[in-house]
Short mmCIF file of C-alpha atoms in Angstrom, two decimals:
data_model
loop_
_atom_site.label_atom_id
_atom_site.label_comp_id
_atom_site.label_asym_id
_atom_site.label_seq_id
_atom_site.Cartn_x
_atom_site.Cartn_y
_atom_site.Cartn_z
CA MET J 74 169.76 116.99 95.40
CA MET J 75 170.23 113.55 95.65
CA PRO J 76 167.03 111.51 96.02
CA LEU J 77 166.31 109.61 99.52
CA PRO J 78 167.01 105.90 99.48
CA ILE J 79 164.07 103.77 98.53
CA ASP J 80 165.23 102.10 102.45
CA ASP J 81 165.28 105.63 104.15
CA PRO J 82 162.50 106.53 106.61
CA LYS J 83 161.98 110.19 104.85
CA ALA J 84 161.20 108.09 101.48
CA GLN J 85 159.38 105.66 103.12
CA ALA J 86 157.10 107.86 105.43
CA ALA J 87 156.61 110.22 102.01
CA ALA J 88 156.16 107.10 100.02
CA GLY J 89 153.42 106.61 101.93
CA ARG J 90 151.49 109.96 102.63
CA ARG J 91 151.31 109.72 98.96
CA SER J 92 149.36 106.74 98.72
CA PHE J 93 147.37 107.67 101.45
CA LEU J 94 146.85 110.96 99.44
CA TYR J 95 145.66 109.34 96.59
CA LEU J 96 143.64 106.75 98.36
CA MET J 97 141.56 109.51 99.51
CA LEU J 98 141.11 110.84 96.12
CA GLY J 99 139.94 107.70 95.12
CA PHE J 100 137.40 107.34 97.53
CA ALA J 101 136.15 111.39 97.04
CA ALA J 102 135.80 110.32 93.30
CA LEU J 103 133.60 107.20 94.06
CA PHE J 104 131.98 108.96 96.65
CA THR J 105 131.18 111.94 94.40
CA LEU J 106 129.55 109.48 91.35
CA VAL J 107 127.90 107.44 93.91
CA MET J 108 126.17 110.52 95.28
CA ALA J 109 125.29 111.75 91.33
CA GLN J 110 123.84 108.88 90.86
CA GLN J 111 122.02 109.37 93.86
CA LEU J 112 120.80 112.66 93.19
CA TRP J 113 120.10 111.85 89.59
CA ARG J 114 118.13 108.77 90.30
CA ILE J 115 116.12 111.26 92.77
CA TYR J 116 115.54 114.02 90.12
CA THR J 117 114.37 111.21 87.99
CA ILE J 118 111.91 109.87 89.92
CA ARG J 119 110.57 113.31 90.81
CA THR J 120 110.74 114.78 87.68
CA SER J 121 108.46 111.28 86.17
CA VAL J 122 105.57 111.47 89.32
CA VAL J 123 102.42 112.83 88.02
CA GLY J 124 99.63 113.36 90.59
CA ASP J 125 100.97 115.07 93.93
CA GLY J 126 98.12 113.79 96.35
CA GLU J 127 95.96 116.12 97.18
CA HIS J 128 95.36 118.44 93.16
CA VAL J 129 92.58 116.63 91.41
CA GLU J 130 94.04 118.56 88.35
CA SER J 131 98.09 117.37 88.90
CA TYR J 132 97.07 114.06 87.42
CA HIS J 133 96.81 115.62 84.30
CA PHE J 134 93.54 113.81 83.00
CA ASP J 135 91.09 115.42 81.01
CA LEU J 136 88.36 115.79 82.54
CA SER J 137 86.12 118.29 80.36
CA ASN J 138 83.24 115.50 79.71
CA LEU J 139 83.44 114.23 83.65
CA THR J 140 80.57 112.38 83.46
CA VAL J 141 79.83 112.21 87.78
CA PRO J 142 80.17 115.22 90.22
CA ARG J 143 83.19 116.80 89.97
CA GLU J 144 83.35 117.55 93.62
CA GLN J 145 83.55 113.39 94.73
CA LEU J 146 86.55 113.39 92.61
CA VAL J 147 89.23 112.97 94.56
CA ALA J 148 92.73 112.54 95.31
CA SER J 149 93.98 109.21 96.84
CA GLY J 150 97.23 110.11 97.96
CA MET J 151 98.63 108.46 96.03
CA SER J 152 100.21 109.83 92.70
CA ARG J 153 99.84 108.01 88.90
CA ASP J 154 100.76 104.89 88.92
CA SER J 155 102.39 104.31 92.51
CA GLN J 156 100.94 101.18 92.95
CA PRO J 157 101.96 98.86 90.69
CA VAL J 158 99.42 97.67 88.43
CA VAL J 159 100.07 93.88 87.09
CA ASP J 160 101.03 92.85 83.78
CA GLY J 161 101.66 89.39 83.11
CA MET J 162 102.06 88.01 86.39
CA GLU J 163 103.64 84.57 87.68
CA LEU J 164 101.57 81.89 88.39
CA VAL J 165 101.57 77.91 89.78
CA VAL J 166 99.87 75.52 89.31
CA GLU J 167 97.57 74.18 92.22
CA GLN J 168 99.53 70.93 92.94
CA ASN J 169 102.55 72.34 93.87
CA VAL J 170 101.34 75.62 95.58
CA GLY J 171 101.76 73.23 98.99
CA ASP J 172 106.18 72.67 98.25
CA LEU J 173 106.59 76.38 97.97
CA LYS J 174 107.78 78.78 100.59
CA HIS J 175 105.66 82.51 100.61
CA ALA J 176 108.38 85.06 99.49
CA GLY J 177 110.02 87.54 102.02
CA TYR J 178 111.29 86.98 106.21
CA HIS J 179 112.00 83.72 107.17
CA ALA J 180 110.40 84.29 110.39
CA THR J 181 109.09 80.71 111.03
CA THR J 182 112.83 79.28 111.06
CA LEU J 183 112.66 80.44 115.08
CA PRO J 184 111.91 77.73 116.91
CA ILE J 185 109.35 80.26 119.62
CA LEU J 186 107.43 80.31 116.55
CA LYS J 187 106.41 76.82 116.47
CA GLU J 188 104.17 77.35 118.91
CA LEU J 189 101.74 79.23 117.04
CA ASP J 190 98.80 77.44 115.46
CA GLU J 191 98.43 75.87 112.36
CA ARG J 192 96.67 78.50 110.74
CA ASN J 193 99.26 81.32 112.16
CA PHE J 194 102.49 79.63 111.24
CA LYS J 195 100.96 78.86 106.92
CA SER J 196 100.36 82.43 106.25
CA TRP J 197 103.76 83.14 107.04
CA THR J 198 105.00 80.30 105.16
CA ARG J 199 103.26 79.43 102.03
CA PHE J 200 102.10 81.43 98.76
CA VAL J 201 97.68 81.02 99.98
CA VAL J 202 96.43 78.93 103.07
CA SER J 203 93.46 76.99 102.84
CA HIS J 204 92.26 80.19 104.82
CA ASP J 205 93.46 82.53 102.26
CA GLU J 206 90.46 84.64 100.74
CA VAL J 207 90.76 84.51 97.07
CA ILE J 208 89.32 85.93 94.31
CA GLY J 209 88.08 83.38 91.51
CA VAL J 210 87.65 83.19 87.81
CA THR J 211 86.86 80.72 85.34
CA ILE J 212 86.68 82.06 81.33
CA ASN J 213 86.56 79.01 78.33
CA GLY J 214 87.44 75.83 80.78
CA GLU J 215 90.39 77.75 82.52
CA SER J 216 90.02 78.43 86.45
CA ARG J 217 92.38 81.18 88.38
CA ALA J 218 92.43 82.55 91.78
CA TYR J 219 93.79 86.18 93.13
CA PRO J 220 94.37 86.11 96.48
CA ILE J 221 93.40 89.16 98.19
CA ARG J 222 96.83 89.29 100.01
CA TYR J 223 98.53 90.71 96.80
CA LEU J 224 95.71 92.57 95.63
CA ARG J 225 95.83 95.06 98.18
CA TRP J 226 98.60 95.44 97.20
CA HIS J 227 98.19 96.01 93.29
CA GLU J 228 94.37 96.92 92.31
CA ILE J 229 94.80 95.58 89.43
CA VAL J 230 95.90 92.73 87.52
CA ASN J 231 96.13 92.94 83.41
CA ASP J 232 95.65 89.39 82.96
CA THR J 233 94.61 86.72 79.92
CA ILE J 234 92.59 83.39 80.86
CA GLY J 235 91.33 81.50 78.22
CA GLY J 236 92.39 83.40 75.87
CA ALA J 237 90.61 86.74 76.76
CA PRO J 238 91.90 89.81 78.35
CA VAL J 239 90.95 90.29 81.32
CA ALA J 240 91.34 92.86 84.40
CA VAL J 241 90.92 91.59 87.68
CA THR J 242 90.33 94.75 90.24
CA TYR J 243 89.64 94.54 94.17
CA ASN J 244 89.96 98.32 96.10
CA PRO J 245 90.45 97.99 99.85
CA LEU J 246 88.80 101.07 100.57
CA CYS J 247 85.50 99.62 99.36
CA ASP J 248 86.85 95.73 99.50
CA SER J 249 85.01 95.41 96.42
CA SER J 250 85.69 93.22 93.57
CA VAL J 251 84.77 93.01 89.92
CA VAL J 252 86.55 91.48 86.64
CA PHE J 253 86.22 92.87 83.37
CA ASP J 254 86.63 92.09 79.86
CA ARG J 255 89.18 94.00 78.68
CA ARG J 256 87.92 94.57 75.48
CA LEU J 257 86.18 98.00 73.65
CA ASN J 258 85.48 98.66 70.99
CA GLY J 259 87.18 96.18 69.52
CA ILE J 260 90.68 97.25 71.09
CA THR J 261 92.26 96.11 74.54
CA LEU J 262 92.76 97.94 76.93
CA ASN J 263 95.61 98.58 79.26
CA PHE J 264 94.11 99.53 82.65
CA GLY J 265 97.07 101.69 85.30
CA PHE J 266 96.70 103.38 88.98
CA SER J 267 95.39 106.78 87.98
CA GLY J 268 96.00 108.29 91.81
CA LEU J 269 91.86 109.52 91.51
CA LEU J 270 88.98 107.93 93.74
CA TYR J 271 85.57 108.33 92.98
CA ASN J 272 83.75 107.78 96.54
CA SER J 273 85.97 106.45 98.31
CA ASN J 274 86.33 103.63 94.85
CA LEU J 275 89.20 102.74 92.34
CA VAL J 276 89.48 104.63 89.28
CA MET J 277 91.24 103.18 87.01
CA TYR J 278 92.84 104.93 83.60
CA ASP J 279 93.15 103.06 80.27
CA ARG J 280 96.66 103.76 79.26
CA ASP J 281 95.62 104.68 75.50
CA SER J 282 93.03 106.59 75.37
CA MET J 283 93.34 107.93 79.30
CA SER J 284 90.30 108.00 79.70
CA LEU J 285 89.30 107.28 83.55
CA PHE J 286 87.30 103.90 84.99
CA CYS J 287 85.28 103.29 87.96
CA GLN J 288 85.70 100.31 89.46
CA LEU J 289 82.11 99.90 90.64
CA LYS J 290 79.77 101.47 87.78
CA ALA J 291 81.90 99.58 85.34
CA ALA J 292 82.08 102.56 83.24
CA ALA J 293 84.69 105.02 81.49
CA ILE J 294 83.66 108.83 83.48
CA ALA J 295 86.00 110.79 81.57
CA GLY J 296 88.41 110.58 78.44
CA PRO J 297 87.03 110.18 74.97
CA LEU J 298 85.64 106.70 76.26
CA ALA J 299 83.86 108.72 78.38
CA GLY J 300 80.13 107.10 78.97
CA GLN J 301 80.38 103.57 77.41
CA SER J 302 80.39 100.48 79.84
CA LEU J 303 82.89 97.64 80.68
CA THR J 304 81.48 94.03 80.58
CA VAL J 305 81.57 92.74 84.06
CA LEU J 306 82.71 88.89 84.25
CA PRO J 307 81.22 86.31 87.21
CA LEU J 308 83.19 86.15 90.02
CA TRP J 309 83.76 83.28 93.16
CA TYR J 310 84.95 84.76 96.24
CA GLY J 311 85.66 82.15 99.03
CA THR J 312 88.36 80.86 100.38
CA TRP J 313 91.61 79.11 99.32
CA LYS J 314 90.27 75.87 100.25
CA ASP J 315 87.41 75.63 99.06
CA TRP J 316 88.07 77.09 95.50
CA SER J 317 91.13 74.31 94.95
CA GLU J 318 88.70 71.79 95.83
CA GLN J 319 86.03 72.57 93.38
CA HIS J 320 88.70 73.01 90.67
CA PRO J 321 91.87 71.12 91.13
CA ASP J 322 93.09 72.17 88.00
CA THR J 323 92.90 75.77 89.17
CA SER J 324 96.61 78.44 88.56
CA VAL J 325 97.47 81.25 91.24
CA PHE J 326 98.17 84.71 90.94
CA THR J 327 101.11 84.92 93.24
CA GLY J 328 102.13 88.72 93.35
CA ASN J 329 105.45 89.65 92.17
CA ASN J 330 108.80 89.17 93.84
CA ILE J 331 109.50 92.82 94.01
CA TYR J 332 106.93 93.55 96.15
CA LYS J 333 107.08 89.98 98.62
CA GLU J 334 107.48 92.51 101.36
CA ARG J 335 104.08 94.14 101.25
CA TYR J 336 102.38 90.94 101.36
CA TYR J 337 102.70 90.52 104.72
CA ARG J 338 101.01 93.52 105.90
CA ASP J 339 97.67 95.34 105.52
CA PRO J 340 96.93 98.35 104.21
CA LEU J 341 93.82 99.33 105.79
CA PRO J 342 93.97 97.66 109.13
CA ASP J 343 91.09 97.27 111.13
CA TYR J 344 89.09 99.69 108.86
CA TYR J 345 86.32 97.60 108.04
CA ASP J 346 86.12 97.32 111.95
CA LYS J 347 86.11 100.94 112.68
CA GLY J 348 83.60 101.69 110.48
CA GLU J 349 85.14 105.42 109.53
CA LEU J 350 85.15 106.52 105.84
CA ARG J 351 88.93 107.58 105.05
CA PHE J 352 86.95 109.29 101.92
CA PRO J 353 83.66 111.24 101.00
CA VAL J 354 80.45 109.52 99.27
CA ALA J 355 77.61 110.60 98.29
CA PRO J 356 74.86 109.49 99.09
CA LEU J 357 75.22 107.26 102.45
CA PRO J 358 72.75 104.64 103.03
CA PRO J 359 69.73 105.92 104.99
CA PRO J 360 70.20 105.18 109.02
CA GLY J 361 68.63 102.51 110.11
CA GLY J 362 69.77 99.79 107.55
CA ARG J 363 72.49 97.85 106.65
CA ALA J 364 75.39 99.03 108.12
CA LEU J 365 77.74 100.83 105.76
CA MET J 366 80.79 98.06 106.51
CA ASP J 367 78.36 95.19 105.82
CA ILE J 368 79.00 92.91 101.90
CA VAL J 369 77.29 93.30 99.49
CA GLN J 370 77.51 90.68 96.97
CA SER J 371 76.20 89.91 93.28
CA PRO J 372 77.16 86.93 90.84
CA THR J 373 79.01 89.54 88.94
CA MET J 374 80.15 92.09 91.87
CA ARG J 375 81.13 92.46 96.30
CA ALA J 376 81.61 95.43 97.92
CA ARG J 377 80.84 97.35 100.94
CA TRP J 378 77.55 98.06 101.41
CA PHE J 379 78.01 102.46 101.07
CA ALA J 380 80.41 101.86 98.18
CA TRP J 381 77.42 99.87 96.97
CA TYR J 382 74.45 102.16 97.98
CA ALA J 383 76.15 104.74 96.44
CA LEU J 384 77.90 103.47 93.16
CA ARG J 385 75.53 100.80 92.27
CA GLY J 386 72.49 102.09 94.22
CA ASP J 387 70.07 100.01 96.13
CA LYS J 388 69.44 97.01 93.74
CA ILE J 389 70.69 93.87 94.30
CA GLU J 390 71.83 92.71 90.77
#
């Protein structure tokens, strides 16, 4: 049988069908490869997750020498390290902050938003604005500000200020702020997010010893370092406007650009206004005194009253 001429309609149709078949096979192979990669990624993520969000034992911390009541240590609903602790953050010097756009949606390009008051407008366009609440820290002449809008989504920042290794911590559930010296027994600790809570307060863990630390107790509550206390450093809490005026040479923690979309949102909107605790706390303050969500502050700590009473006692430092 003689082959069909190249310009024969039947030959062209057969060639077209073969090309289409090859194309479809190529797409099928590509689709299979992409799906295999995604499934492997999901499998890897799932198998690397530690902590099911419900059972404390699933977090695989050694609780054999736990120094606090076991029933008050609970899972937060988040897995270990699911909150992105920051190590080695981006910093912006104060005099350049006003020139930088806030990372995220560029909603301010819409003309209608120009009708909003300046306070709201700037909040969506700048890294930090005058009314932003910040934690301020000064060590050995070096000053740094940590806006709460960023700390809500990180809770722990392992940093170095004035040559001193520090951990700047903030817990949204207790609205609590504490700054620690990370040095203990001559070793510099590196803190991670444990996924656990004690009395509704942040529980960190040292990534080397796997010891658990309660933020407001400022001490290890389980693991090889159980019972040992961290050095708590002085902090300043107020608005960026006041801090920057008092410290014109300050630098600023500006979060991590990977998580830029989170910084527009509050993970616990209206939580303090409602006054209802999401996690168990004991003992609760006696009725008739301060409201549960009142703020208590000392030169080294700041927190809501329910957490202060349960973890620090009724003594104001």
